[in-house]
PDB file of C-alpha atoms in Angstrom:
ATOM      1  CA  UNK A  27     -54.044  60.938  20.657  1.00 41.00           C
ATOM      2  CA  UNK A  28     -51.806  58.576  22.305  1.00 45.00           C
ATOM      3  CA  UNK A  29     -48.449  58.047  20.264  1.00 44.00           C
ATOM      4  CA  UNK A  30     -48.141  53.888  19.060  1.00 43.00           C
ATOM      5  CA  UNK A  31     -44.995  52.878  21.036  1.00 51.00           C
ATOM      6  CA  UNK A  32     -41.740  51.514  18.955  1.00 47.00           C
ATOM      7  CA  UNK A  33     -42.847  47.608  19.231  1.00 49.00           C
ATOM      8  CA  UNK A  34     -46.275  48.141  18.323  1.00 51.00           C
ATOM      9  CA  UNK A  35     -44.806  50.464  15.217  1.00 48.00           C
ATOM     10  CA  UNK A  36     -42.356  47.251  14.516  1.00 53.00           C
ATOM     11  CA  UNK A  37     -45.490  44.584  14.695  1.00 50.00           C
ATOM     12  CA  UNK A  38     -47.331  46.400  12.265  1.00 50.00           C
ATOM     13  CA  UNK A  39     -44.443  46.575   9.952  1.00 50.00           C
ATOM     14  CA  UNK A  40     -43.603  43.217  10.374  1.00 53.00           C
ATOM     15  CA  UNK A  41     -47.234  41.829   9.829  1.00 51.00           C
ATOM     16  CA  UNK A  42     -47.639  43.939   6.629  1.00 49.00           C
ATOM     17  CA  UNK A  43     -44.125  42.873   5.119  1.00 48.00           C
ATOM     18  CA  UNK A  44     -45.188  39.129   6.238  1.00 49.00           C
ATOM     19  CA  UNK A  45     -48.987  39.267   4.385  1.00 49.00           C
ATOM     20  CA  UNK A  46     -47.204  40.261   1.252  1.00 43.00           C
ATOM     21  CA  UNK A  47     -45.142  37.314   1.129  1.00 42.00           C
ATOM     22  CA  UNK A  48     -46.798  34.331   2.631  1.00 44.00           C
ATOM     23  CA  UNK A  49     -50.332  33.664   3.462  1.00 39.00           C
ATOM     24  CA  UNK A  50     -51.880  34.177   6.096  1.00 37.00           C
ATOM     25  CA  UNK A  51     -52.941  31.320   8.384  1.00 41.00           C
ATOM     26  CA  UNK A  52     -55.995  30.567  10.576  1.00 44.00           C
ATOM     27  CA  UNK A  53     -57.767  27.866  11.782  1.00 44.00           C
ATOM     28  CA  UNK A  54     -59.501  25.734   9.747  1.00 48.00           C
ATOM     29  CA  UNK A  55     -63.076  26.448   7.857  1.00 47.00           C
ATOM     30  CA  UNK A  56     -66.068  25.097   8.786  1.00 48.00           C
ATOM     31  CA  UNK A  57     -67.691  23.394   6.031  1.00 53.00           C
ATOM     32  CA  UNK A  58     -70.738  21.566   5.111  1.00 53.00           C
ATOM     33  CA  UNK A  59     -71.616  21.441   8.671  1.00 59.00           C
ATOM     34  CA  UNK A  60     -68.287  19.975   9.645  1.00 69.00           C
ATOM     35  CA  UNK A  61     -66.335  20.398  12.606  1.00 79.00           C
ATOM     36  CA  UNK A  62     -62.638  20.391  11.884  1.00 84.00           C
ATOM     37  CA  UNK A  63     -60.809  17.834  13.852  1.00 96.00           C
ATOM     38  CA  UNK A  64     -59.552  18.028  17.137  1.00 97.00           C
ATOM     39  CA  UNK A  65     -58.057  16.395  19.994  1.00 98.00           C
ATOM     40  CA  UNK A  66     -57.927  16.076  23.885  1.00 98.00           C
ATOM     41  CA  UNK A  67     -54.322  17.407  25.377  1.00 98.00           C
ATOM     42  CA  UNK A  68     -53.982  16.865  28.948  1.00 98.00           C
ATOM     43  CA  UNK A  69     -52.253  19.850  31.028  1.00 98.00           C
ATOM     44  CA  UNK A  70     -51.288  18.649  34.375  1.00 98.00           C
ATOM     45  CA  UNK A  71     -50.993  21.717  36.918  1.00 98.00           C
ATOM     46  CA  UNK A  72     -47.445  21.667  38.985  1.00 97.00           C
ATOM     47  CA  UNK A  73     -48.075  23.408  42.186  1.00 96.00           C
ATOM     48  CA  UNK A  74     -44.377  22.353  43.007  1.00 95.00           C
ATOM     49  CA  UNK A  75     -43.397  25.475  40.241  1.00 95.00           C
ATOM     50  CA  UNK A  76     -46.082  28.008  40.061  1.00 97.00           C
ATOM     51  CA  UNK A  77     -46.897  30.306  37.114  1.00 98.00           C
ATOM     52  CA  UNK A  78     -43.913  32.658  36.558  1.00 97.00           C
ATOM     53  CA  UNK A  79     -46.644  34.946  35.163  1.00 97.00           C
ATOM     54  CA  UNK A  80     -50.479  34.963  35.942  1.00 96.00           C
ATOM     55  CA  UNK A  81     -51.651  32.181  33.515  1.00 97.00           C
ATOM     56  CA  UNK A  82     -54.724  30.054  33.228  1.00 97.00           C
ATOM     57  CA  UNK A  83     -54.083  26.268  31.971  1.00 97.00           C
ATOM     58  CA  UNK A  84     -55.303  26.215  28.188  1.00 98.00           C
ATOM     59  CA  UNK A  85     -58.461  24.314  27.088  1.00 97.00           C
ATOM     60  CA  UNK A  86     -58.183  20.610  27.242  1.00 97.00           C
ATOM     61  CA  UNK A  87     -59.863  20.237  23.155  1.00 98.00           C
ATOM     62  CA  UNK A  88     -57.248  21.322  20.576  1.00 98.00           C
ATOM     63  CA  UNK A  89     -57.683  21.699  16.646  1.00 97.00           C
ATOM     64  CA  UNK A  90     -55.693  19.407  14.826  1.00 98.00           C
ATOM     65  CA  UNK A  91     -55.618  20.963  11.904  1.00 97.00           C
ATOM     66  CA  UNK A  92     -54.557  24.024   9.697  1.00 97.00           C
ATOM     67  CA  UNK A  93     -51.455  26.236  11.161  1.00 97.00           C
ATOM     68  CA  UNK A  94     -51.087  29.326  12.840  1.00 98.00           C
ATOM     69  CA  UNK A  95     -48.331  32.146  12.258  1.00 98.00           C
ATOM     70  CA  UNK A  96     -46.976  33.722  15.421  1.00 98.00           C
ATOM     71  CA  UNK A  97     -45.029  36.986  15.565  1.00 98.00           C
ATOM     72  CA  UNK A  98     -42.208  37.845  17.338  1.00 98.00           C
ATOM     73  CA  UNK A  99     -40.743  41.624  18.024  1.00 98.00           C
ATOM     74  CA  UNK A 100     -37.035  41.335  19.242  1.00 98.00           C
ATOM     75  CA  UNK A 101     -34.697  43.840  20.010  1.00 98.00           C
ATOM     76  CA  UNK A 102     -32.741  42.070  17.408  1.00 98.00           C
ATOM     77  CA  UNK A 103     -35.863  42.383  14.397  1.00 98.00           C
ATOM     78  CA  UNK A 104     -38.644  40.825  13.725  1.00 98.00           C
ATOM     79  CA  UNK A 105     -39.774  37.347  12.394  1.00 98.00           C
ATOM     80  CA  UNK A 106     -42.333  35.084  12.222  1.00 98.00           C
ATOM     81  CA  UNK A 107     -43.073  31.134  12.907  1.00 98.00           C
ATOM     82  CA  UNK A 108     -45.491  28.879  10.950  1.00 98.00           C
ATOM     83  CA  UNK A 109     -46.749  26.613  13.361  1.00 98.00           C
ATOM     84  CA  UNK A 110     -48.486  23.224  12.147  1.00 98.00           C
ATOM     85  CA  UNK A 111     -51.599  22.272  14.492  1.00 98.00           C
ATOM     86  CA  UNK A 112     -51.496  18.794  12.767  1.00 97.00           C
ATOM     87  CA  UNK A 113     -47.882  18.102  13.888  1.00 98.00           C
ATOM     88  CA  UNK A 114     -48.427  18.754  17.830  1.00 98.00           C
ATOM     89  CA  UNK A 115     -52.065  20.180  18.114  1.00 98.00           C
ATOM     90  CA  UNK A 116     -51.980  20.194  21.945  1.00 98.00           C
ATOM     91  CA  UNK A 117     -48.512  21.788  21.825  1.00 98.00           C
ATOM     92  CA  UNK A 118     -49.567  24.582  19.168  1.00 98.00           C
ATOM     93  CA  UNK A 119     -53.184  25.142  21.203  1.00 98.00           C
ATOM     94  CA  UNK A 120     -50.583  25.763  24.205  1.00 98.00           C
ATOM     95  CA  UNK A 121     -48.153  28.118  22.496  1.00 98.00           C
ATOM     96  CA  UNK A 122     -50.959  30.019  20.796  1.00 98.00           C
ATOM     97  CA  UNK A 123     -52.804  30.218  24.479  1.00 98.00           C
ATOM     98  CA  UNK A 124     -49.539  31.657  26.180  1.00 98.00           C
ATOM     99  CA  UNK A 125     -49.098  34.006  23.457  1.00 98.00           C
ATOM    100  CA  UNK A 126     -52.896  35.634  23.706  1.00 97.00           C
ATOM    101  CA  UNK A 127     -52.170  35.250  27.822  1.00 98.00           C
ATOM    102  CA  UNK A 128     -49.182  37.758  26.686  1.00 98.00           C
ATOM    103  CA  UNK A 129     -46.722  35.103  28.705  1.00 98.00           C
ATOM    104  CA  UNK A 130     -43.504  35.850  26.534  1.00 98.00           C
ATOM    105  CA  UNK A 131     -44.111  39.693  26.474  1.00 98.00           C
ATOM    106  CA  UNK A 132     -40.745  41.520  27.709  1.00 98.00           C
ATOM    107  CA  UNK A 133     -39.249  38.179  28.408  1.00 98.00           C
ATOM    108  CA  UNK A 134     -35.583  37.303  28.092  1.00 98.00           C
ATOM    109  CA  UNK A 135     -33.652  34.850  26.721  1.00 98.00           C
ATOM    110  CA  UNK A 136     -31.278  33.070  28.715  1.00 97.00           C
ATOM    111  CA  UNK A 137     -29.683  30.656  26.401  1.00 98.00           C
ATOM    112  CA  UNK A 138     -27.577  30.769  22.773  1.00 98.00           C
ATOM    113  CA  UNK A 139     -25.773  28.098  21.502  1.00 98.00           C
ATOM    114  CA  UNK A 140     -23.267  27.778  18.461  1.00 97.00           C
ATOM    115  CA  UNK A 141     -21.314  24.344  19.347  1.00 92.00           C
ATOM    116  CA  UNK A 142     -20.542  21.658  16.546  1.00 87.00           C
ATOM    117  CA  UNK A 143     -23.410  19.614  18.072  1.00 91.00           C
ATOM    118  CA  UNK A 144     -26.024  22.450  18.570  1.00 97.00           C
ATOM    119  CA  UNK A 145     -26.874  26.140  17.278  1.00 98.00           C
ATOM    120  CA  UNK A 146     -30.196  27.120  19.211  1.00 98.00           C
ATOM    121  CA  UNK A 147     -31.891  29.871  20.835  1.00 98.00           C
ATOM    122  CA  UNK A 148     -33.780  28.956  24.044  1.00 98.00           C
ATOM    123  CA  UNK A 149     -36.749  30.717  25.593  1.00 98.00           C
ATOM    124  CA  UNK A 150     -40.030  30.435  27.432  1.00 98.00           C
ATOM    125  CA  UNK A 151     -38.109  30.358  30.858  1.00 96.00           C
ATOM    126  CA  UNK A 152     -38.776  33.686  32.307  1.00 96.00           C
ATOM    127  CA  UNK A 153     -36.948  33.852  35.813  1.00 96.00           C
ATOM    128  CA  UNK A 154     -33.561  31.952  34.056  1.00 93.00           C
ATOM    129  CA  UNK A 155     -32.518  29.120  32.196  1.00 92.00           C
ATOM    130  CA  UNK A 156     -34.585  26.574  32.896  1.00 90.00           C
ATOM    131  CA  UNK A 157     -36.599  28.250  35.278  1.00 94.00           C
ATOM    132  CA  UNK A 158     -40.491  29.733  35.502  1.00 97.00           C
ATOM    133  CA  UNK A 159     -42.571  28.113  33.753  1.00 97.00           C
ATOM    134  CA  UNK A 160     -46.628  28.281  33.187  1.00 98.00           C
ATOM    135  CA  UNK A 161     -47.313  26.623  36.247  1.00 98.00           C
ATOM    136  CA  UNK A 162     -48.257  23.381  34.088  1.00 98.00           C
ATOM    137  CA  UNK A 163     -46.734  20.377  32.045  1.00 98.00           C
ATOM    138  CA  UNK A 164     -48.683  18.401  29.391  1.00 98.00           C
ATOM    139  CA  UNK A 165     -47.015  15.140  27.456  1.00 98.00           C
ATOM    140  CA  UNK A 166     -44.504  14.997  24.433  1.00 98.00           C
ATOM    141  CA  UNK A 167     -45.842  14.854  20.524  1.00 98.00           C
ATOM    142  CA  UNK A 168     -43.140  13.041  19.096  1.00 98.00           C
ATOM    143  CA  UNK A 169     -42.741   9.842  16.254  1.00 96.00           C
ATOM    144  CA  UNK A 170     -38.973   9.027  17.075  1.00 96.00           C
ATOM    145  CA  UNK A 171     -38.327  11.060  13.279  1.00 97.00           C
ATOM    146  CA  UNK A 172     -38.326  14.300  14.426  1.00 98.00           C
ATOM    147  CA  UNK A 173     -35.401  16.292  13.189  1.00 97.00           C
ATOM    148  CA  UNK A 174     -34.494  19.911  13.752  1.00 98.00           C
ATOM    149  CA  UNK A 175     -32.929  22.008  10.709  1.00 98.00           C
ATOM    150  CA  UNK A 176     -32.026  25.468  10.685  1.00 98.00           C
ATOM    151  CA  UNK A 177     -35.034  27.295  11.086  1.00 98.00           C
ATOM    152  CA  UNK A 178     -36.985  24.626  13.557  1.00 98.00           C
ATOM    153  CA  UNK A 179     -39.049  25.798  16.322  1.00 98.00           C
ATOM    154  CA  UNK A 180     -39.591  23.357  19.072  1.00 98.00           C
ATOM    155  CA  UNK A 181     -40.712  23.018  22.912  1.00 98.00           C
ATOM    156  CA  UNK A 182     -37.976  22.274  24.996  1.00 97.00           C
ATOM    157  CA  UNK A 183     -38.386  20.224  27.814  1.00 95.00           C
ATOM    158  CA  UNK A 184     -36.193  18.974  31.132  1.00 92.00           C
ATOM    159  CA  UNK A 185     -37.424  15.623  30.318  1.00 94.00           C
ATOM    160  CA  UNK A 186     -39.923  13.144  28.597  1.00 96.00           C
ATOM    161  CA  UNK A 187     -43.670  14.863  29.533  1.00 97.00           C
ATOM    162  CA  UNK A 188     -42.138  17.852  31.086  1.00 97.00           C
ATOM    163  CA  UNK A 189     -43.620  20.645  27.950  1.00 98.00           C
ATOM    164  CA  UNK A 190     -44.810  24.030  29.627  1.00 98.00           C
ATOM    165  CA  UNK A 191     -43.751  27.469  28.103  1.00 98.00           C
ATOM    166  CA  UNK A 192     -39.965  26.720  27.033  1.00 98.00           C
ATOM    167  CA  UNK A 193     -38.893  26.290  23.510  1.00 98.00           C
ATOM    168  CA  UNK A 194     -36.044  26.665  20.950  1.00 98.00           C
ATOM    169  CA  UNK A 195     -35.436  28.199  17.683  1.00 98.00           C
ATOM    170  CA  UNK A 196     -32.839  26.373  15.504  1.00 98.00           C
ATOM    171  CA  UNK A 197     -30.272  29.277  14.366  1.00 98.00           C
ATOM    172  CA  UNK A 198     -27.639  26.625  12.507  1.00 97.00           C
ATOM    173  CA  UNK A 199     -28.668  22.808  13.527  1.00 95.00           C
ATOM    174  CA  UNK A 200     -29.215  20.771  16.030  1.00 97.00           C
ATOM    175  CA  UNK A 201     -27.654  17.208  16.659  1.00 95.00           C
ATOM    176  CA  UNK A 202     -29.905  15.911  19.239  1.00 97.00           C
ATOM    177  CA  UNK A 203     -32.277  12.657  19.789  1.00 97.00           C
ATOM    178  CA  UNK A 204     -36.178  13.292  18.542  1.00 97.00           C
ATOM    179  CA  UNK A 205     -37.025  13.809  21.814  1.00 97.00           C
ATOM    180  CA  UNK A 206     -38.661  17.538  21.383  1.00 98.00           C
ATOM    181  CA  UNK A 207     -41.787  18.192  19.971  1.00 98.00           C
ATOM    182  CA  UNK A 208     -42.304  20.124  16.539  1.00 98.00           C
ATOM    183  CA  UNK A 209     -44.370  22.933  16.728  1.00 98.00           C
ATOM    184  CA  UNK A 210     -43.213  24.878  13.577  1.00 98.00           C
ATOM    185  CA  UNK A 211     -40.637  27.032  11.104  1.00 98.00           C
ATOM    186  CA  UNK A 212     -39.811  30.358  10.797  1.00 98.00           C
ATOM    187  CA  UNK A 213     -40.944  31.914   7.713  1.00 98.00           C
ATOM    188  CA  UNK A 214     -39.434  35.257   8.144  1.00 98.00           C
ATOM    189  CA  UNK A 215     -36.768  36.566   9.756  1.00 98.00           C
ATOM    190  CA  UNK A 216     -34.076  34.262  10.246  1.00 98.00           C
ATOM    191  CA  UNK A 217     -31.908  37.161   9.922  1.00 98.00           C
ATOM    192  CA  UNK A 218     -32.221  38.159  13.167  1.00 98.00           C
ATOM    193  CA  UNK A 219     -30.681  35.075  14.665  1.00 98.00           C
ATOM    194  CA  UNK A 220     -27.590  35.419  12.436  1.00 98.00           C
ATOM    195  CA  UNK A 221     -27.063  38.737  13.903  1.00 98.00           C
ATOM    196  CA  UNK A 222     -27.874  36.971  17.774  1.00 98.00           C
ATOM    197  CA  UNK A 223     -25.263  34.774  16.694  1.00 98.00           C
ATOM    198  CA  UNK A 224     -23.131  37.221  15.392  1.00 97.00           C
ATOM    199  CA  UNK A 225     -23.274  39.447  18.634  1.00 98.00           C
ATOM    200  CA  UNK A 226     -21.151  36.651  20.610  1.00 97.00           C
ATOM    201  CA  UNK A 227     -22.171  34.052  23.813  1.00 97.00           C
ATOM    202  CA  UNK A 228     -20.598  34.892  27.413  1.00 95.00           C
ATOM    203  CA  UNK A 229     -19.330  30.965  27.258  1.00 94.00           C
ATOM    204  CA  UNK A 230     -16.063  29.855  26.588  1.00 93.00           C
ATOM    205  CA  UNK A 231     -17.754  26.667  24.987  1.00 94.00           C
ATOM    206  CA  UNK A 232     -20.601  28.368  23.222  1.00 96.00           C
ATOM    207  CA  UNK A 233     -22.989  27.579  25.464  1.00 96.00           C
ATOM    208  CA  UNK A 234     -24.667  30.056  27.516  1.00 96.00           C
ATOM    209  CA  UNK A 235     -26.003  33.744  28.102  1.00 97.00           C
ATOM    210  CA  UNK A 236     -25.642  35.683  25.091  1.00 98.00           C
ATOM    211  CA  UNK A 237     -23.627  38.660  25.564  1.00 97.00           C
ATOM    212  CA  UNK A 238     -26.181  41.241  25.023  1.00 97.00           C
ATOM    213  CA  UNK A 239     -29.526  40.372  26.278  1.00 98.00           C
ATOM    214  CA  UNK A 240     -32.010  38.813  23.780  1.00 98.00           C
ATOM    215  CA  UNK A 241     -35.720  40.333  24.612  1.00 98.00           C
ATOM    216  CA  UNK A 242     -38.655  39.081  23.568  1.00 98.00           C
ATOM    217  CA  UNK A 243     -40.740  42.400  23.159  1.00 98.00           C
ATOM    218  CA  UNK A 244     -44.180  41.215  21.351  1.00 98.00           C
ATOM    219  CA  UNK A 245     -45.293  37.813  20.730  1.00 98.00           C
ATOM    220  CA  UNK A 246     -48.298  37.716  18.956  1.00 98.00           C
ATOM    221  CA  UNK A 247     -51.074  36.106  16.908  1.00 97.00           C
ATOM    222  CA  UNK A 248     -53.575  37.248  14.431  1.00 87.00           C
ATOM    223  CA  UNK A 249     -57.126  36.588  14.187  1.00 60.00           C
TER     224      UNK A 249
END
């Protein structure tokens, strides 16, 4: 019988200590003959940058309502985001896709930041920062109110319309315009930022590579 490996040991752990404090989310119920609401999300391919990792673009209908919990396994510990479909269906729909596409297993992150103006962890990009993405972009769900509190989890972008794979985790807060779209909070685990934070940033300015590596082991969903 084939021994579980340590992150698979760590998921289950973390998914049992995580159903015994929060519920667990799915998508929504069918009812009465009712279709839960959705909406049409439009992922644009960009053959200019190719899938960093064999990828298919994600369905073009996404539910738009109910949330989702996602799972990560770091080398730093576990935790978990609540992600609201309502908020930014089509960006949700495109997280949850990459996730079951296993596009952030054994990934890095490049980026940590602790500066007066921002205290983020950045991920998604797999070759660097900033760099390898799904091999598609799809548009910004935004208001103009968005703000990002400790705990935030949102899609990063290199511009307006630019969403692919890349997103940040809020570790402290973040000073920036509501330009970045939503997806969800973490519900568990935000001690494993303070110790990200605690391990230090090769940047004079706090702004940079952390100094030991930050690996994204297991991302996952359930159901």
């Amino acid at each position: 019988m084939k021994r579980p490996t340590i992150p698979a040991l760590i998921a289950a752990t973390l998914v049992a200590a995580t159903l015994t404090t929060t519920t667990a989310a799915a998508a929504p119920a069918v009812r009465d003959g009712h279709q839960p609401p959705t909406v049409q999300c439009q992922f644009t391919p960009t053959p200019e940058n190719p899938a960093a990792k064999p990828v298919t673009v994600p369905p073009a209908t996404a539910l738009a309502k109910g949330t989702v919990d996602v799972y990560f396994v770091t080398n730093y510990g576990p935790f978990v985001v609540r992600m609201d479909r309502a908020n930014a269906p089509c960006g949700v729909s495109n997280f949850v896709h990459l996730t079951t596409s296993k596009f952030y297993d054994f990934t890095q992150c490049f980026r940590l930041t602790n500066s007066a103006r921002l205290g983020v962890l950045q991920c998604g990009d797999i070759y660097r920062q900033e760099e390898g993405g799904p091999g598609y972009k799809f548009p910004d769900e935004v208001t103009g109110k968005e703000t990002y509190p400790r705990g935030t989890v949102a899609m990063g972008n290199q511009g307006p319309g630019t969403n692919g794979s890349e997103f940040f985790v809020v570790h402290s807060f973040a000073n920036i315009p509501p330009d970045y779209t939503v997806l969800g909070h973490v519900i568990f685990g935000m001690s494993a930022f303070d110790r990200m934070v605690k391990a230090g940033i090769a940047d004079p300015d706090q702004d940079g590579p952390p100094v030991r590596p930050i690996r994204l082991l297991k991302v996952f969903t359930l159901g």
